Amino acid sequence: MSGWSLLIAAHASAAVLALLLGAVMVVRRPRGTRAHQRLGRVYLVCMYWVCLSSFGIQELTPGHFSWIHGLSAWTLFSLTMGWRSARRHRTDKHRGWMVGSYLGLIGAFLGAVTVPVRLVPQLVVQQPVVAMSVLAA
């Protein structure tokens, strides 16, 4: 692995922001308010960036797409369906698509931080001071 690039850092930053916003959106009541809609738009932009930027990251299989890119394509579809359902006031379908996208994000996060060959665990082991400063920020 070549290490952190600007693309990977931007990808990871947007993913962390989406992870935090998604948690707020899942537990926050009431739903459908202006605040919910605005936070949802930021979540969508972050998730679209995460998915689209993933196609530029080919660290697992250099020069080729991997199975993770298939998940990115599925997530793009599910986000679009969730947004479309909200626009059509189909709250039941909106909730299903968006909660599904968030659960997928949690799964991707767990994979990124627990698989030893991924960059996050390597950073914690090889440069713990940098990892702690990132967490503190």
PDB file of C-alpha atoms in Angstrom:
ATOM      1  CA  MET A   1       0.000   0.000   0.000  1.00  0.00           C
ATOM      2  CA  SER A   2       1.318   3.370  -0.921  1.00  0.00           C
ATOM      3  CA  GLY A   3      -0.219   5.126   2.077  1.00  0.00           C
ATOM      4  CA  TRP A   4      -2.381   8.146   2.603  1.00  0.00           C
ATOM      5  CA  SER A   5      -3.069  10.426  -0.345  1.00  0.00           C
ATOM      6  CA  LEU A   6      -5.207  13.548  -0.515  1.00  0.00           C
ATOM      7  CA  LEU A   7      -7.977  11.491  -2.134  1.00  0.00           C
ATOM      8  CA  ILE A   8      -7.915   8.849   0.615  1.00  0.00           C
ATOM      9  CA  ALA A   9      -7.826  11.514   3.341  1.00  0.00           C
ATOM     10  CA  ALA A  10     -10.803  13.373   1.795  1.00  0.00           C
ATOM     11  CA  HIS A  11     -12.635  10.064   1.355  1.00  0.00           C
ATOM     12  CA  ALA A  12     -12.027   9.090   4.990  1.00  0.00           C
ATOM     13  CA  SER A  13     -12.952  12.554   6.291  1.00  0.00           C
ATOM     14  CA  ALA A  14     -16.277  12.546   4.449  1.00  0.00           C
ATOM     15  CA  ALA A  15     -16.962   9.004   5.642  1.00  0.00           C
ATOM     16  CA  VAL A  16     -16.370   9.986   9.280  1.00  0.00           C
ATOM     17  CA  LEU A  17     -18.618  13.040   8.914  1.00  0.00           C
ATOM     18  CA  ALA A  18     -21.334  10.882   7.319  1.00  0.00           C
ATOM     19  CA  LEU A  19     -20.934   8.351  10.136  1.00  0.00           C
ATOM     20  CA  LEU A  20     -21.485  11.070  12.753  1.00  0.00           C
ATOM     21  CA  LEU A  21     -24.363  12.728  10.864  1.00  0.00           C
ATOM     22  CA  GLY A  22     -26.022   9.375  10.280  1.00  0.00           C
ATOM     23  CA  ALA A  23     -25.962   8.632  14.001  1.00  0.00           C
ATOM     24  CA  VAL A  24     -27.585  11.999  14.704  1.00  0.00           C
ATOM     25  CA  MET A  25     -30.210  11.405  12.016  1.00  0.00           C
ATOM     26  CA  VAL A  26     -31.111   7.946  13.330  1.00  0.00           C
ATOM     27  CA  VAL A  27     -31.651   9.042  16.943  1.00  0.00           C
ATOM     28  CA  ARG A  28     -32.884  12.600  16.357  1.00  0.00           C
ATOM     29  CA  ARG A  29     -36.579  13.376  16.681  1.00  0.00           C
ATOM     30  CA  PRO A  30     -38.695  14.785  15.143  1.00  0.00           C
ATOM     31  CA  ARG A  31     -38.030  13.865  11.559  1.00  0.00           C
ATOM     32  CA  GLY A  32     -39.062  15.800   8.484  1.00  0.00           C
ATOM     33  CA  THR A  33     -38.129  19.176   9.954  1.00  0.00           C
ATOM     34  CA  ARG A  34     -35.917  21.746   8.214  1.00  0.00           C
ATOM     35  CA  ALA A  35     -33.001  20.661  10.416  1.00  0.00           C
ATOM     36  CA  HIS A  36     -33.551  17.016   9.432  1.00  0.00           C
ATOM     37  CA  GLN A  37     -33.656  17.971   5.755  1.00  0.00           C
ATOM     38  CA  ARG A  38     -30.498  20.079   5.971  1.00  0.00           C
ATOM     39  CA  LEU A  39     -28.548  17.444   7.884  1.00  0.00           C
ATOM     40  CA  GLY A  40     -29.830  14.872   5.412  1.00  0.00           C
ATOM     41  CA  ARG A  41     -28.529  16.894   2.486  1.00  0.00           C
ATOM     42  CA  VAL A  42     -25.084  17.141   4.068  1.00  0.00           C
ATOM     43  CA  TYR A  43     -25.197  13.368   4.750  1.00  0.00           C
ATOM     44  CA  LEU A  44     -26.105  12.758   1.086  1.00  0.00           C
ATOM     45  CA  VAL A  45     -23.297  14.963  -0.223  1.00  0.00           C
ATOM     46  CA  CYS A  46     -20.785  13.236   2.074  1.00  0.00           C
ATOM     47  CA  MET A  47     -21.983   9.781   1.069  1.00  0.00           C
ATOM     48  CA  TYR A  48     -22.022  10.593  -2.643  1.00  0.00           C
ATOM     49  CA  TRP A  49     -18.445  11.871  -2.292  1.00  0.00           C
ATOM     50  CA  VAL A  50     -17.410   8.736  -0.387  1.00  0.00           C
ATOM     51  CA  CYS A  51     -18.897   6.488  -3.063  1.00  0.00           C
ATOM     52  CA  LEU A  52     -17.599   8.431  -6.055  1.00  0.00           C
ATOM     53  CA  SER A  53     -14.144   8.948  -4.565  1.00  0.00           C
ATOM     54  CA  SER A  54     -13.869   5.217  -3.875  1.00  0.00           C
ATOM     55  CA  PHE A  55     -13.611   4.619  -7.622  1.00  0.00           C
ATOM     56  CA  GLY A  56     -10.338   6.555  -7.603  1.00  0.00           C
ATOM     57  CA  ILE A  57      -8.962   4.407  -4.784  1.00  0.00           C
ATOM     58  CA  GLN A  58      -7.678   1.078  -6.031  1.00  0.00           C
ATOM     59  CA  GLU A  59      -5.292   0.132  -3.248  1.00  0.00           C
ATOM     60  CA  LEU A  60      -6.614  -3.416  -2.731  1.00  0.00           C
ATOM     61  CA  THR A  61      -6.208  -4.397  -6.392  1.00  0.00           C
ATOM     62  CA  PRO A  62      -3.940  -1.784  -8.016  1.00  0.00           C
ATOM     63  CA  GLY A  63      -5.219  -0.712 -11.412  1.00  0.00           C
ATOM     64  CA  HIS A  64      -8.481  -2.623 -11.026  1.00  0.00           C
ATOM     65  CA  PHE A  65     -11.776  -2.299  -9.255  1.00  0.00           C
ATOM     66  CA  SER A  66     -12.543  -4.635  -6.353  1.00  0.00           C
ATOM     67  CA  TRP A  67     -15.708  -5.941  -4.734  1.00  0.00           C
ATOM     68  CA  ILE A  68     -15.769  -2.789  -2.585  1.00  0.00           C
ATOM     69  CA  HIS A  69     -16.496  -0.760  -5.717  1.00  0.00           C
ATOM     70  CA  GLY A  70     -19.567  -2.913  -6.293  1.00  0.00           C
ATOM     71  CA  LEU A  71     -20.758  -1.893  -2.838  1.00  0.00           C
ATOM     72  CA  SER A  72     -20.101   1.732  -3.759  1.00  0.00           C
ATOM     73  CA  ALA A  73     -22.290   1.376  -6.851  1.00  0.00           C
ATOM     74  CA  TRP A  74     -25.048  -0.204  -4.747  1.00  0.00           C
ATOM     75  CA  THR A  75     -24.764   2.598  -2.190  1.00  0.00           C
ATOM     76  CA  LEU A  76     -25.084   5.231  -4.930  1.00  0.00           C
ATOM     77  CA  PHE A  77     -28.291   3.516  -6.010  1.00  0.00           C
ATOM     78  CA  SER A  78     -29.661   3.202  -2.465  1.00  0.00           C
ATOM     79  CA  LEU A  79     -28.874   6.850  -1.633  1.00  0.00           C
ATOM     80  CA  THR A  80     -30.630   7.980  -4.791  1.00  0.00           C
ATOM     81  CA  MET A  81     -33.660   5.841  -3.995  1.00  0.00           C
ATOM     82  CA  GLY A  82     -33.737   7.198  -0.426  1.00  0.00           C
ATOM     83  CA  TRP A  83     -33.568  10.785  -1.676  1.00  0.00           C
ATOM     84  CA  ARG A  84     -36.229  10.084  -4.306  1.00  0.00           C
ATOM     85  CA  SER A  85     -38.514   8.489  -1.711  1.00  0.00           C
ATOM     86  CA  ALA A  86     -38.177  11.543   0.532  1.00  0.00           C
ATOM     87  CA  ARG A  87     -39.023  13.865  -2.367  1.00  0.00           C
ATOM     88  CA  ARG A  88     -42.160  11.792  -3.025  1.00  0.00           C
ATOM     89  CA  HIS A  89     -43.098  11.797   0.697  1.00  0.00           C
ATOM     90  CA  ARG A  90     -42.739   8.006   0.915  1.00  0.00           C
ATOM     91  CA  THR A  91     -41.308   8.088   4.432  1.00  0.00           C
ATOM     92  CA  ASP A  92     -41.448   4.319   4.913  1.00  0.00           C
ATOM     93  CA  LYS A  93     -39.310   3.691   1.838  1.00  0.00           C
ATOM     94  CA  HIS A  94     -37.072   6.689   2.619  1.00  0.00           C
ATOM     95  CA  ARG A  95     -36.361   5.325   6.092  1.00  0.00           C
ATOM     96  CA  GLY A  96     -35.541   1.875   4.735  1.00  0.00           C
ATOM     97  CA  TRP A  97     -33.132   3.106   2.069  1.00  0.00           C
ATOM     98  CA  MET A  98     -31.375   5.579   4.355  1.00  0.00           C
ATOM     99  CA  VAL A  99     -31.054   3.253   7.348  1.00  0.00           C
ATOM    100  CA  GLY A 100     -29.718   0.624   4.953  1.00  0.00           C
ATOM    101  CA  SER A 101     -27.113   3.048   3.612  1.00  0.00           C
ATOM    102  CA  TYR A 102     -26.106   3.947   7.149  1.00  0.00           C
ATOM    103  CA  LEU A 103     -25.754   0.301   8.198  1.00  0.00           C
ATOM    104  CA  GLY A 104     -23.564  -0.246   5.129  1.00  0.00           C
ATOM    105  CA  LEU A 105     -21.447   2.726   6.179  1.00  0.00           C
ATOM    106  CA  ILE A 106     -21.020   1.213   9.650  1.00  0.00           C
ATOM    107  CA  GLY A 107     -19.933  -2.061   8.045  1.00  0.00           C
ATOM    108  CA  ALA A 108     -17.419  -0.263   5.834  1.00  0.00           C
ATOM    109  CA  PHE A 109     -16.092   1.640   8.841  1.00  0.00           C
ATOM    110  CA  LEU A 110     -15.622  -1.589  10.810  1.00  0.00           C
ATOM    111  CA  GLY A 111     -13.784  -3.101   7.846  1.00  0.00           C
ATOM    112  CA  ALA A 112     -11.553  -0.037   7.542  1.00  0.00           C
ATOM    113  CA  VAL A 113     -10.534  -0.019  11.196  1.00  0.00           C
ATOM    114  CA  THR A 114     -10.291  -3.741  11.969  1.00  0.00           C
ATOM    115  CA  VAL A 115      -8.589  -5.299   8.935  1.00  0.00           C
ATOM    116  CA  PRO A 116      -4.843  -5.101   9.694  1.00  0.00           C
ATOM    117  CA  VAL A 117      -3.711  -4.345   6.120  1.00  0.00           C
ATOM    118  CA  ARG A 118      -5.959  -1.263   5.860  1.00  0.00           C
ATOM    119  CA  LEU A 119      -4.483   2.201   6.453  1.00  0.00           C
ATOM    120  CA  VAL A 120      -6.248   3.078   9.720  1.00  0.00           C
ATOM    121  CA  PRO A 121      -4.884   0.131  11.765  1.00  0.00           C
ATOM    122  CA  GLN A 122      -1.432   0.634  10.223  1.00  0.00           C
ATOM    123  CA  LEU A 123      -1.489   4.301  11.231  1.00  0.00           C
ATOM    124  CA  VAL A 124      -2.417   3.418  14.827  1.00  0.00           C
ATOM    125  CA  VAL A 125       0.395   0.854  15.074  1.00  0.00           C
ATOM    126  CA  GLN A 126       3.136   2.685  13.150  1.00  0.00           C
ATOM    127  CA  GLN A 127       2.372   6.308  14.115  1.00  0.00           C
ATOM    128  CA  PRO A 128       0.289   6.332  17.302  1.00  0.00           C
ATOM    129  CA  VAL A 129       0.996  10.017  18.020  1.00  0.00           C
ATOM    130  CA  VAL A 130      -0.411  11.036  14.629  1.00  0.00           C
ATOM    131  CA  ALA A 131      -3.438   8.783  15.114  1.00  0.00           C
ATOM    132  CA  MET A 132      -4.129  10.294  18.558  1.00  0.00           C
ATOM    133  CA  SER A 133      -3.785  13.843  17.242  1.00  0.00           C
ATOM    134  CA  VAL A 134      -6.274  13.063  14.463  1.00  0.00           C
ATOM    135  CA  LEU A 135      -8.703  11.672  17.035  1.00  0.00           C
ATOM    136  CA  ALA A 136      -8.232  14.718  19.261  1.00  0.00           C
ATOM    137  CA  ALA A 137      -8.985  17.082  16.378  1.00  0.00           C
TER     138      ALA A 137
END
